[in-house]
mmCIF file of N, CA, C and O in Angstrom:
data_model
loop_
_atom_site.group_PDB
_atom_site.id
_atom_site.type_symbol
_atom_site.label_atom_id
_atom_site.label_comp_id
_atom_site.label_asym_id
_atom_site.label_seq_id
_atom_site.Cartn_x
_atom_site.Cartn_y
_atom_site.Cartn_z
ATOM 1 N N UNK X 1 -63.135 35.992 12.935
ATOM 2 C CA UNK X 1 -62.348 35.290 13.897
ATOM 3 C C UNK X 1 -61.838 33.975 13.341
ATOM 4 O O UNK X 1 -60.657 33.700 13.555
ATOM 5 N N UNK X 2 -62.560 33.166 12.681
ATOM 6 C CA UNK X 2 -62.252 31.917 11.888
ATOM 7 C C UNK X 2 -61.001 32.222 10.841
ATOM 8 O O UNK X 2 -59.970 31.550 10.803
ATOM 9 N N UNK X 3 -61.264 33.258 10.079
ATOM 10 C CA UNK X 3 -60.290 33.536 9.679
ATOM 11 C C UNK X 3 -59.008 33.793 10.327
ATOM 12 O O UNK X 3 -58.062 33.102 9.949
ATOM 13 N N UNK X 4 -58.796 34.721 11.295
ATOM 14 C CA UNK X 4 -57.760 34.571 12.140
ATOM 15 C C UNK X 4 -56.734 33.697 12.641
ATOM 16 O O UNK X 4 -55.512 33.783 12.758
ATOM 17 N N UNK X 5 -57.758 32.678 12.946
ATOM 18 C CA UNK X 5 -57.498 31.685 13.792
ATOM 19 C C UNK X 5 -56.917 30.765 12.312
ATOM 20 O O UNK X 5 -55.917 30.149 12.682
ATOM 21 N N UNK X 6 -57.116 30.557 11.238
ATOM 22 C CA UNK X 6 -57.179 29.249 10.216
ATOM 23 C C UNK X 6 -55.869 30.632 9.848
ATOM 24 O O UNK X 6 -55.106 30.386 10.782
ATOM 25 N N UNK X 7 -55.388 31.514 9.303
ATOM 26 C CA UNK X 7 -54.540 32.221 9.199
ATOM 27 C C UNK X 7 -53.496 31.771 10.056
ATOM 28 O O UNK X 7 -52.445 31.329 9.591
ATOM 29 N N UNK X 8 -53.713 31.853 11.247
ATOM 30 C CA UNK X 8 -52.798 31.339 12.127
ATOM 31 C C UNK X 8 -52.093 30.495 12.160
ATOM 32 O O UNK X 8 -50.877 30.598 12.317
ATOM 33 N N UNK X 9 -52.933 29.129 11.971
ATOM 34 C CA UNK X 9 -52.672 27.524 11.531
ATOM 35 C C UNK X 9 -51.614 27.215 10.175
ATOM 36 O O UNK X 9 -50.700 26.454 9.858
ATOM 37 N N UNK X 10 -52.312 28.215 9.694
ATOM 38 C CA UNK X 10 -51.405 28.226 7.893
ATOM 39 C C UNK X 10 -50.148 28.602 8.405
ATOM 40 O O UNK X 10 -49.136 27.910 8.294
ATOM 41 N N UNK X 11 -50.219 29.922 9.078
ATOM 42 C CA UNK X 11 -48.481 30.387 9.238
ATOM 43 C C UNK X 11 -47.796 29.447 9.897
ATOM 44 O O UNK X 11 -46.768 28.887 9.518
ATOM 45 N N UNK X 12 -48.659 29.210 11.352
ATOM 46 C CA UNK X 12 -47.780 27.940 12.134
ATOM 47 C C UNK X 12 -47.274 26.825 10.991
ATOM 48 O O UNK X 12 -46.069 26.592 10.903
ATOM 49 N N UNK X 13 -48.030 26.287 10.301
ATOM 50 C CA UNK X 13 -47.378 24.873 9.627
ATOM 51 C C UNK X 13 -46.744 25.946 8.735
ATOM 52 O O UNK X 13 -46.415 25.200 7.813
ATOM 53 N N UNK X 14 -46.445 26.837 8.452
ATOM 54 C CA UNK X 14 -45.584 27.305 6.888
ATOM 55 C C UNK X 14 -44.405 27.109 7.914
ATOM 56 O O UNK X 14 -43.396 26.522 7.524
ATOM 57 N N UNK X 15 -44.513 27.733 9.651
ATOM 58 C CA UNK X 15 -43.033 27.826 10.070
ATOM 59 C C UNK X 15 -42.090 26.661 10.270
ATOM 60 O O UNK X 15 -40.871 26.501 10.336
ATOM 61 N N UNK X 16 -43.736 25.537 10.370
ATOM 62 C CA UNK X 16 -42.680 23.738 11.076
ATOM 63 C C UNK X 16 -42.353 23.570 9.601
ATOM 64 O O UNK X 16 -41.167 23.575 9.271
ATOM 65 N N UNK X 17 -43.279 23.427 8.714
ATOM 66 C CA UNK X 17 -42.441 23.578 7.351
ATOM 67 C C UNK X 17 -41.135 23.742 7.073
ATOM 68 O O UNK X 17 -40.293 22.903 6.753
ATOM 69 N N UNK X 18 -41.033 25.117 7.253
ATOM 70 C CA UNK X 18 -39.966 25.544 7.125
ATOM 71 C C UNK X 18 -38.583 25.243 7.466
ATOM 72 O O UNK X 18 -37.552 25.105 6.808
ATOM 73 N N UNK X 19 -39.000 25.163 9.177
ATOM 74 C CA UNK X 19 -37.996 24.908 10.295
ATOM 75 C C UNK X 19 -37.897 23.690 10.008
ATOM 76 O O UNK X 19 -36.877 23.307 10.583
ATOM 77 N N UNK X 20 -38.545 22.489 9.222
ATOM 78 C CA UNK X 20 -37.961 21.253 8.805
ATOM 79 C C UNK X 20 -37.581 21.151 7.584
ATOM 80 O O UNK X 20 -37.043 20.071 7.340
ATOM 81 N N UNK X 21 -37.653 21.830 6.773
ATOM 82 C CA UNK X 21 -36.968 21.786 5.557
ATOM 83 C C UNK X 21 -35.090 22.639 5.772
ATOM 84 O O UNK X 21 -34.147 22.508 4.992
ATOM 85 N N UNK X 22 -35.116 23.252 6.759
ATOM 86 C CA UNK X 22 -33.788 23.731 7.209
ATOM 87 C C UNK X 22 -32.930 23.155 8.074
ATOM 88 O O UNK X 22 -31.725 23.366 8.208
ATOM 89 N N UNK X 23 -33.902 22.136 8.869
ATOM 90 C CA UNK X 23 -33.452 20.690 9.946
ATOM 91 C C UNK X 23 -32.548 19.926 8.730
ATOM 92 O O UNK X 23 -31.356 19.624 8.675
ATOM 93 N N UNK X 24 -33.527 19.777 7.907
ATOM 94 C CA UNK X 24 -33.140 18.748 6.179
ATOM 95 C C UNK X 24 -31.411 19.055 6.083
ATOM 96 O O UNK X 24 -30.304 18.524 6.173
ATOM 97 N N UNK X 25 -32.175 20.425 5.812
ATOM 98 C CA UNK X 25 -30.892 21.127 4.655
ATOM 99 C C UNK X 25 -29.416 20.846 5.850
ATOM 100 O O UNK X 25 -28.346 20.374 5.466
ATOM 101 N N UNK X 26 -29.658 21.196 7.067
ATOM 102 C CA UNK X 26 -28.814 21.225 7.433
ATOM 103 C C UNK X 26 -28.033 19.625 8.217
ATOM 104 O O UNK X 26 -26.962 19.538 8.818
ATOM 105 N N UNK X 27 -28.765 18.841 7.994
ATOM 106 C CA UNK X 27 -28.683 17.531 7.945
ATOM 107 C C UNK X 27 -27.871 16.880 7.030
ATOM 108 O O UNK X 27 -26.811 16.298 7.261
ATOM 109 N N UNK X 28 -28.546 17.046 5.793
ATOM 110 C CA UNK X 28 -27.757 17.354 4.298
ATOM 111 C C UNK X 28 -26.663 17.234 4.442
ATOM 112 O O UNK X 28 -26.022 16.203 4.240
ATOM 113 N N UNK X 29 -26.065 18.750 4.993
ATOM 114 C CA UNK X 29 -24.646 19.244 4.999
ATOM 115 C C UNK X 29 -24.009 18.891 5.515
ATOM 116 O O UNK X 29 -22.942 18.566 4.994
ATOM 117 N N UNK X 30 -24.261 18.688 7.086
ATOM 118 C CA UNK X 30 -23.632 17.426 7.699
ATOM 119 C C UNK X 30 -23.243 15.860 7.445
ATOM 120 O O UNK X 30 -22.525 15.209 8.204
ATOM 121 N N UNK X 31 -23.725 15.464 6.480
ATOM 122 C CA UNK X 31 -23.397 14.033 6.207
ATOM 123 C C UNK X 31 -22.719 14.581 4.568
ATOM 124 O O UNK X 31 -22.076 13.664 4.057
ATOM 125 N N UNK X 32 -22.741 15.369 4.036
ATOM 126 C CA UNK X 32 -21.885 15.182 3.212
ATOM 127 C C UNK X 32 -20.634 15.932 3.507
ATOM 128 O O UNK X 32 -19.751 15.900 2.650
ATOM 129 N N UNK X 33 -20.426 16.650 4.681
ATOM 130 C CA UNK X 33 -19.177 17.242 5.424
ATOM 131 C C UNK X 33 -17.922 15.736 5.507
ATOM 132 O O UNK X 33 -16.826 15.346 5.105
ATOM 133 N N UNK X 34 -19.390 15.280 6.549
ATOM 134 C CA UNK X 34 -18.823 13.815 6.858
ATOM 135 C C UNK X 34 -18.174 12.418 5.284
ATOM 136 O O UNK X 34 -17.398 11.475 5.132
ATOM 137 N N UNK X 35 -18.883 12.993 4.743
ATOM 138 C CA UNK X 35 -18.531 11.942 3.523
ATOM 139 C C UNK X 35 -17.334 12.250 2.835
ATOM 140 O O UNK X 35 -16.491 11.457 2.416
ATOM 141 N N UNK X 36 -17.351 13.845 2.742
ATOM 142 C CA UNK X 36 -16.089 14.458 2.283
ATOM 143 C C UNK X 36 -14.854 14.524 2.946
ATOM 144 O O UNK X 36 -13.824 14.853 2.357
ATOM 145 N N UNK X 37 -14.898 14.208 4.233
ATOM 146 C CA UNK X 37 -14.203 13.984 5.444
ATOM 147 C C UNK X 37 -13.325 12.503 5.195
ATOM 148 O O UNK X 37 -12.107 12.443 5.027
ATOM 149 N N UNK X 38 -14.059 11.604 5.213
ATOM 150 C CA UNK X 38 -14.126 10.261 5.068
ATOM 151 C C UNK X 38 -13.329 9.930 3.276
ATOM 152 O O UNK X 38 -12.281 9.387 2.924
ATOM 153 N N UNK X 39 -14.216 10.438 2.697
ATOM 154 C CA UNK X 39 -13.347 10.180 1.373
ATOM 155 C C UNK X 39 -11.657 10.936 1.284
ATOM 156 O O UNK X 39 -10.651 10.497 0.727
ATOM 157 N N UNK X 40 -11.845 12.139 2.024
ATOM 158 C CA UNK X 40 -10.605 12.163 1.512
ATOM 159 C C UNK X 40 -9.709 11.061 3.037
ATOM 160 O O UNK X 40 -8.605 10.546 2.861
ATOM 161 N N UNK X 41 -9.986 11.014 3.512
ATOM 162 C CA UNK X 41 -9.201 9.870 4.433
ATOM 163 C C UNK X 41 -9.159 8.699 3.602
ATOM 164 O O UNK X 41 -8.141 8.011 3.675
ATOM 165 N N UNK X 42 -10.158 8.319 2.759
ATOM 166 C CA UNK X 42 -9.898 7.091 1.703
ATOM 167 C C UNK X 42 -9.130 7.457 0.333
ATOM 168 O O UNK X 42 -9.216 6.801 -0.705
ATOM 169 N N UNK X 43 -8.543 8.353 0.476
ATOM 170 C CA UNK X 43 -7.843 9.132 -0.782
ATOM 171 C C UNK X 43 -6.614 9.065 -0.233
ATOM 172 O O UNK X 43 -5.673 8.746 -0.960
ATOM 173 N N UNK X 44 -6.372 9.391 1.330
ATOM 174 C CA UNK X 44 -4.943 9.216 0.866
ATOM 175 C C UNK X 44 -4.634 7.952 1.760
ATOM 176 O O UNK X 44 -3.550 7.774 2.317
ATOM 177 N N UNK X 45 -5.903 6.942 1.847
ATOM 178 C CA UNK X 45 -5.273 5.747 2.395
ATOM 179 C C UNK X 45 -4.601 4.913 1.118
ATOM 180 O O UNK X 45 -3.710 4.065 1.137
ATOM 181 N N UNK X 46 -5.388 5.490 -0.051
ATOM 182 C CA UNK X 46 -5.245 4.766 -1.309
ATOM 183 C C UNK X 46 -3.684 5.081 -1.943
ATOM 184 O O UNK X 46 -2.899 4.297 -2.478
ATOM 185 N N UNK X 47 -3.565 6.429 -1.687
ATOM 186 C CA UNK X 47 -2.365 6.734 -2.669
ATOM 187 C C UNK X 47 -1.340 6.136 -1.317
ATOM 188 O O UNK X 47 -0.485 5.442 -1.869
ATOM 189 N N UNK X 48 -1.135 6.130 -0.068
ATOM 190 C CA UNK X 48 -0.049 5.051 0.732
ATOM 191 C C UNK X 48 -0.027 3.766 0.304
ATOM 192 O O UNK X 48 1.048 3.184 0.451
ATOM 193 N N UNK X 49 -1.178 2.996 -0.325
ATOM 194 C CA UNK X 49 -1.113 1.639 -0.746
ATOM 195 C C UNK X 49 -0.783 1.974 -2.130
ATOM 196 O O UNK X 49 0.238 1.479 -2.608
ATOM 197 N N UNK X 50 -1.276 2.498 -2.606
ATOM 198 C CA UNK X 50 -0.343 2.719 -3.878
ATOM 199 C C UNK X 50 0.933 2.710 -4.380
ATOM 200 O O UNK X 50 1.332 2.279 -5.462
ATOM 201 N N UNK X 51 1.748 3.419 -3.155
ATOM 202 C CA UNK X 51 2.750 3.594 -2.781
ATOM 203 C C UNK X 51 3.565 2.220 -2.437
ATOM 204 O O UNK X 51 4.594 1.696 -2.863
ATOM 205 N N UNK X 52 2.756 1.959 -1.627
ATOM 206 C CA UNK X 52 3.975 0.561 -0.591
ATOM 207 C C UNK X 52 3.648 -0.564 -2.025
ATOM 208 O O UNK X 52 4.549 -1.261 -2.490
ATOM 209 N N UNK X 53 2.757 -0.568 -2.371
ATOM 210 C CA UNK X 53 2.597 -1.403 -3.408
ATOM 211 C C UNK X 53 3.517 -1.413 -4.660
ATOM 212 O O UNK X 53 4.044 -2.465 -5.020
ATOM 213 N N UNK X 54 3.741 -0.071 -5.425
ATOM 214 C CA UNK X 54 5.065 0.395 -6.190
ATOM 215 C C UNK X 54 6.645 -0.186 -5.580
ATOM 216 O O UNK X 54 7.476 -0.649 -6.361
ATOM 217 N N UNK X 55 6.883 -0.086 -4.174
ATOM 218 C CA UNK X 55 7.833 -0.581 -3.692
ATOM 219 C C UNK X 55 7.560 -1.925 -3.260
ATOM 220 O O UNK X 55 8.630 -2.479 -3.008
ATOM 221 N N UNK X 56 6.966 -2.380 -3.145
ATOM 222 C CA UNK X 56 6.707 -4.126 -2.876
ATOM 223 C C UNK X 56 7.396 -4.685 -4.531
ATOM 224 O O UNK X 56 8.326 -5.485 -4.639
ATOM 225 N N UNK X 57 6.593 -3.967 -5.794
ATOM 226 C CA UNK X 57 6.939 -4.330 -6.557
ATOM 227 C C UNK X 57 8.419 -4.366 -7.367
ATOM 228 O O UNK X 57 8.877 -5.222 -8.124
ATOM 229 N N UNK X 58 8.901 -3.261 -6.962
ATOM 230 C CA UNK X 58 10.504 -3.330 -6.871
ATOM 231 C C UNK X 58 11.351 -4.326 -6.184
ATOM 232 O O UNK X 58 12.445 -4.766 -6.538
ATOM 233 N N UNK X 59 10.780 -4.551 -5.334
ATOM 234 C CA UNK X 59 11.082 -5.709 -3.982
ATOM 235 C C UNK X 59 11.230 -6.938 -4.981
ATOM 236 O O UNK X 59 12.257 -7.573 -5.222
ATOM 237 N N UNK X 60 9.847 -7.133 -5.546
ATOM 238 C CA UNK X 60 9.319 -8.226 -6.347
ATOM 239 C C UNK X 60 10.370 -8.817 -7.103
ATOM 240 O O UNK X 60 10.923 -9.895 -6.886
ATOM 241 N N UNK X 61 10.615 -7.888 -8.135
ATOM 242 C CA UNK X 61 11.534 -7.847 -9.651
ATOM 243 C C UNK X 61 13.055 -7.456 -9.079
ATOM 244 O O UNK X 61 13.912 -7.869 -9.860
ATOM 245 N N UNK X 62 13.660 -6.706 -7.817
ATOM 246 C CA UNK X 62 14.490 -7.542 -6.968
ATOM 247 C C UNK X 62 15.265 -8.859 -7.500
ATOM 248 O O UNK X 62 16.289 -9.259 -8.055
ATOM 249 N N UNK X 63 13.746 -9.326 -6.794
ATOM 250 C CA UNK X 63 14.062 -10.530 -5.502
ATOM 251 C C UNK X 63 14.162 -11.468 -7.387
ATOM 252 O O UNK X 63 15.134 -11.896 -8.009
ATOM 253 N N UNK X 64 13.387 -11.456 -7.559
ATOM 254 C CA UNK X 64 13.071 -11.943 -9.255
ATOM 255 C C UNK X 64 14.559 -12.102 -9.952
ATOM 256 O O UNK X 64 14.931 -13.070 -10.615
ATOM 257 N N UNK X 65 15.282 -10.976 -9.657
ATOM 258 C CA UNK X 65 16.776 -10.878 -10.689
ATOM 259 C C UNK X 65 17.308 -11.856 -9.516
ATOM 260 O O UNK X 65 17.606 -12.991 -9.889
ATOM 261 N N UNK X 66 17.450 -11.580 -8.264
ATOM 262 C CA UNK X 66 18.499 -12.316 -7.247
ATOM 263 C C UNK X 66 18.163 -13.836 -7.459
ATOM 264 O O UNK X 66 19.183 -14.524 -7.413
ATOM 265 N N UNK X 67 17.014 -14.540 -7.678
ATOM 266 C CA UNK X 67 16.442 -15.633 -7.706
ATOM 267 C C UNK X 67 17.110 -16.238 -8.910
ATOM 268 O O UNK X 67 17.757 -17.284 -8.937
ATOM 269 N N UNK X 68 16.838 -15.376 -9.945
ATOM 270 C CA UNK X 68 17.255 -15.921 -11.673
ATOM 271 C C UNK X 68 18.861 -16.035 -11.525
ATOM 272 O O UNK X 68 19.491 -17.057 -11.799
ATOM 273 N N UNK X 69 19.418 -14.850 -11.055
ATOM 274 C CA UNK X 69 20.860 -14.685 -10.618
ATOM 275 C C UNK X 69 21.738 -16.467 -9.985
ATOM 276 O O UNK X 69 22.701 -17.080 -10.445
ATOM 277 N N UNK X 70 21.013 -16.699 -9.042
ATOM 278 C CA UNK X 70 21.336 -18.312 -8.021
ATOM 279 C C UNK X 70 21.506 -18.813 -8.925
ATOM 280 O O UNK X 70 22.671 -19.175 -9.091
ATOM 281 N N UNK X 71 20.613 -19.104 -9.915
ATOM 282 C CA UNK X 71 20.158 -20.506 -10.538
ATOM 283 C C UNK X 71 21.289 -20.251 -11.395
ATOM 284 O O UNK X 71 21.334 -21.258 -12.102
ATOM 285 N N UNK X 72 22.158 -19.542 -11.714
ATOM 286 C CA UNK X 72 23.160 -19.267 -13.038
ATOM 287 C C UNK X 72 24.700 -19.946 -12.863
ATOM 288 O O UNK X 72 25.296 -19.800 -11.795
ATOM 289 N N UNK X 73 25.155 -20.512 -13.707
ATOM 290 C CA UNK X 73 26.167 -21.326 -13.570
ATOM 291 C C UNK X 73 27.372 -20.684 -12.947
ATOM 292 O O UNK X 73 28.205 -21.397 -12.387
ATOM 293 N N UNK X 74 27.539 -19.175 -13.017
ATOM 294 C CA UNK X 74 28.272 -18.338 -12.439
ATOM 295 C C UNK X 74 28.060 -18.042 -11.030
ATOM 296 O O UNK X 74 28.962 -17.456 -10.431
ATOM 297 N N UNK X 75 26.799 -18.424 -10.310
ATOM 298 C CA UNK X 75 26.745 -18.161 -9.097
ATOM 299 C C UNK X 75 27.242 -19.455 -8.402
ATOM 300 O O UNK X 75 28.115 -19.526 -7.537
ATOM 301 N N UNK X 76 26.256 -20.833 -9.145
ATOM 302 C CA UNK X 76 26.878 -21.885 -8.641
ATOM 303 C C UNK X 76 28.317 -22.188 -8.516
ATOM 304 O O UNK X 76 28.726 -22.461 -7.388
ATOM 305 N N UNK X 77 29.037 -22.181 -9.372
ATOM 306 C CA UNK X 77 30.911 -21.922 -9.769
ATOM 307 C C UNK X 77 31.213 -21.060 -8.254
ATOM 308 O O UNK X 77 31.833 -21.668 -7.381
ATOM 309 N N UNK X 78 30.828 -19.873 -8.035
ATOM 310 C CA UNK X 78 31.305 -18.637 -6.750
ATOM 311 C C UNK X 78 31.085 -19.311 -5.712
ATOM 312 O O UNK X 78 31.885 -19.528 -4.802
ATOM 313 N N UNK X 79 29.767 -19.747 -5.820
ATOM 314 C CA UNK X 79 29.294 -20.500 -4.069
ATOM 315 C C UNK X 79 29.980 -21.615 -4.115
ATOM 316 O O UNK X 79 30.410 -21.753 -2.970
ATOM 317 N N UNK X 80 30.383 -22.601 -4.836
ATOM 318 C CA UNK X 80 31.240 -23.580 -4.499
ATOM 319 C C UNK X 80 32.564 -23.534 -4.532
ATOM 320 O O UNK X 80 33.129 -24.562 -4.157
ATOM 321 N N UNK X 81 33.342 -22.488 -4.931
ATOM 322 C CA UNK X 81 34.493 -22.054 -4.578
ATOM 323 C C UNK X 81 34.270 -21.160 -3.130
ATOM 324 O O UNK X 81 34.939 -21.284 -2.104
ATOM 325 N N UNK X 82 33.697 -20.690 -3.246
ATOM 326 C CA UNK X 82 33.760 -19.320 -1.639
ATOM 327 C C UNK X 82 33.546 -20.408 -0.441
ATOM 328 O O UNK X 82 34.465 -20.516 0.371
ATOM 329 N N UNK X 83 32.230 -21.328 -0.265
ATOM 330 C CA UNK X 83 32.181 -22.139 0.436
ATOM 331 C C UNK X 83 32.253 -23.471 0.730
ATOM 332 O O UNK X 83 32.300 -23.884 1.889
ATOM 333 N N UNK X 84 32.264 -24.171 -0.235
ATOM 334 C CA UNK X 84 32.371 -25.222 -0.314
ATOM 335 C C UNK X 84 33.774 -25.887 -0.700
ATOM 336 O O UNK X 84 33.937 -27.106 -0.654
ATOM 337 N N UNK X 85 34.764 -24.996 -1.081
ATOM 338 C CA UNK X 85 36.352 -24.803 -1.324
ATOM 339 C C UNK X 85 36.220 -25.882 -2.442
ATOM 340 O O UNK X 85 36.903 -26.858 -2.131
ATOM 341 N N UNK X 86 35.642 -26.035 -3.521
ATOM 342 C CA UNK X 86 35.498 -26.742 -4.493
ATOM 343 C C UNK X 86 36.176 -26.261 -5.695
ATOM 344 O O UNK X 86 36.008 -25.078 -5.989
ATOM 345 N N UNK X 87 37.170 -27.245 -6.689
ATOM 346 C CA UNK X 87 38.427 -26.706 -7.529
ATOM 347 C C UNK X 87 37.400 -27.316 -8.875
ATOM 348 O O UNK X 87 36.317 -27.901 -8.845
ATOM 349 N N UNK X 88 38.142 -26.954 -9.843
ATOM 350 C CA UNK X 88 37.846 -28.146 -10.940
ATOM 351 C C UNK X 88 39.398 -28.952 -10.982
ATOM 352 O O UNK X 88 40.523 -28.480 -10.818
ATOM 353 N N UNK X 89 39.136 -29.785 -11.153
ATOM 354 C CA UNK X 89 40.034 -31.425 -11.493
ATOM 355 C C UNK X 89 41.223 -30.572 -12.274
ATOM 356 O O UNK X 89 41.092 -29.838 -13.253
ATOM 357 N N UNK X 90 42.529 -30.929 -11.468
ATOM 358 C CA UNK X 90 43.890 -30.500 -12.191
ATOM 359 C C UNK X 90 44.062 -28.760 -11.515
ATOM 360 O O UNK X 90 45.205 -28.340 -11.338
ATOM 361 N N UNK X 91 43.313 -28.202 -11.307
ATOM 362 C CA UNK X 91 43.622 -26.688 -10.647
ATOM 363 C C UNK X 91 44.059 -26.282 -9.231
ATOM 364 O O UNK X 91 43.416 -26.338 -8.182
ATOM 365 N N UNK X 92 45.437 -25.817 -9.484
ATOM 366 C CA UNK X 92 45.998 -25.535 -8.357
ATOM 367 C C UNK X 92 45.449 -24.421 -7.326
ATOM 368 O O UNK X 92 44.538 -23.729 -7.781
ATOM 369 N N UNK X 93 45.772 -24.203 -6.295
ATOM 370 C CA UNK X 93 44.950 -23.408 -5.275
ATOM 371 C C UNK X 93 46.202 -22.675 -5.099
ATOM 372 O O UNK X 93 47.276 -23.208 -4.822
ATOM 373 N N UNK X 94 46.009 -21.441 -5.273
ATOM 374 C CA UNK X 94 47.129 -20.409 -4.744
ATOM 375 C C UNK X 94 46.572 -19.051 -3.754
ATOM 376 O O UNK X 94 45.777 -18.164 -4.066
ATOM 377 N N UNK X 95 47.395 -19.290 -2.322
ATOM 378 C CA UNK X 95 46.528 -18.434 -1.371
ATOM 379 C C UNK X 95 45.310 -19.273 -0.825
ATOM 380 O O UNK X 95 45.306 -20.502 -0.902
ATOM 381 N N UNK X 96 44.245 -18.530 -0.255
ATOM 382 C CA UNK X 96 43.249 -18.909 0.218
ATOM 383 C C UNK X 96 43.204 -19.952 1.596
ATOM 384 O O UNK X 96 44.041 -19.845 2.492
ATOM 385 N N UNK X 97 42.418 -20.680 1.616
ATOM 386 C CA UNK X 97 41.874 -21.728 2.890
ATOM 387 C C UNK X 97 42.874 -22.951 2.470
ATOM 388 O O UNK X 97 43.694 -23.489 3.212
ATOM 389 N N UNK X 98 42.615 -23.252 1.133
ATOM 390 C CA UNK X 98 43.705 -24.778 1.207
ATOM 391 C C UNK X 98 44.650 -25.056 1.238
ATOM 392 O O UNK X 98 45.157 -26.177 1.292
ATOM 393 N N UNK X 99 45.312 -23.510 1.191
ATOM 394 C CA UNK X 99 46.966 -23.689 1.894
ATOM 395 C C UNK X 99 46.944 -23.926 3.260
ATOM 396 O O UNK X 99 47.796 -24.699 3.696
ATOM 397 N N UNK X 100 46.231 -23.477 3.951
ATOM 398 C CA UNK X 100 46.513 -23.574 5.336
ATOM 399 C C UNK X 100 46.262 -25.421 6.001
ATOM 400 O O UNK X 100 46.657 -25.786 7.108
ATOM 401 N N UNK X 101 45.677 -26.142 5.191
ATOM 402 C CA UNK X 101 45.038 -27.044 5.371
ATOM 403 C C UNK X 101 46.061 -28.609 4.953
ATOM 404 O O UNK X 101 45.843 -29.756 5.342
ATOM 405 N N UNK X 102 47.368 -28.025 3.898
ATOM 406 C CA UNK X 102 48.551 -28.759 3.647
ATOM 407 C C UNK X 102 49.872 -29.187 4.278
ATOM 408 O O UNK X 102 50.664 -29.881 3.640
#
């Protein structure tokens, strides 16, 4: 009967054993479902910043030529003729705003 009974005990804990090593396993799987889930949501948050970042940088080197562009004696010369109706000394005006203004 001792035997029986201690037989018994063994199988019972082989089954919580068991049934917790499969709780585990399947625990396991669930958090790395979740991780794999999650990473790839951080995969393609990365390649969109990747992205806007490539075009920021175009933006950048742009804005970089338009900037270098101002500062050039050829832009200054345009903007002070287009708006500022500015001649050089001795140059006649033919057409434009300063006829109307004579």
């Amino acid at each position: 009967m001792e035997h029986n009974a201690q037989s018994n005990n063994n199988s019972t804990i082989a089954k919580l054993i068991g049934a917790s090593l499969a709780l585990l396993f399947l625990l396991l799987l669930i958090a790395l479902i979740v991780n794999l889930v999650k990473l790839g949501a951080a995969n393609d948050r990365k390649d969109a910043l990747q992205a806007q970042s490539a075009k920021l940088d175009r933006l950048i080197e742009k804005n970089d030529d338009m900037i270098e562009y101002c500062g050039s004696a050829e832009f200054i010369e345009e903007y002070a003729r287009e708006y500022l109706d500015m001649v050089y000394r001795g140059e006649t005006v033919i057409g434009g705003k300063n006829d109307n203004e004579e």
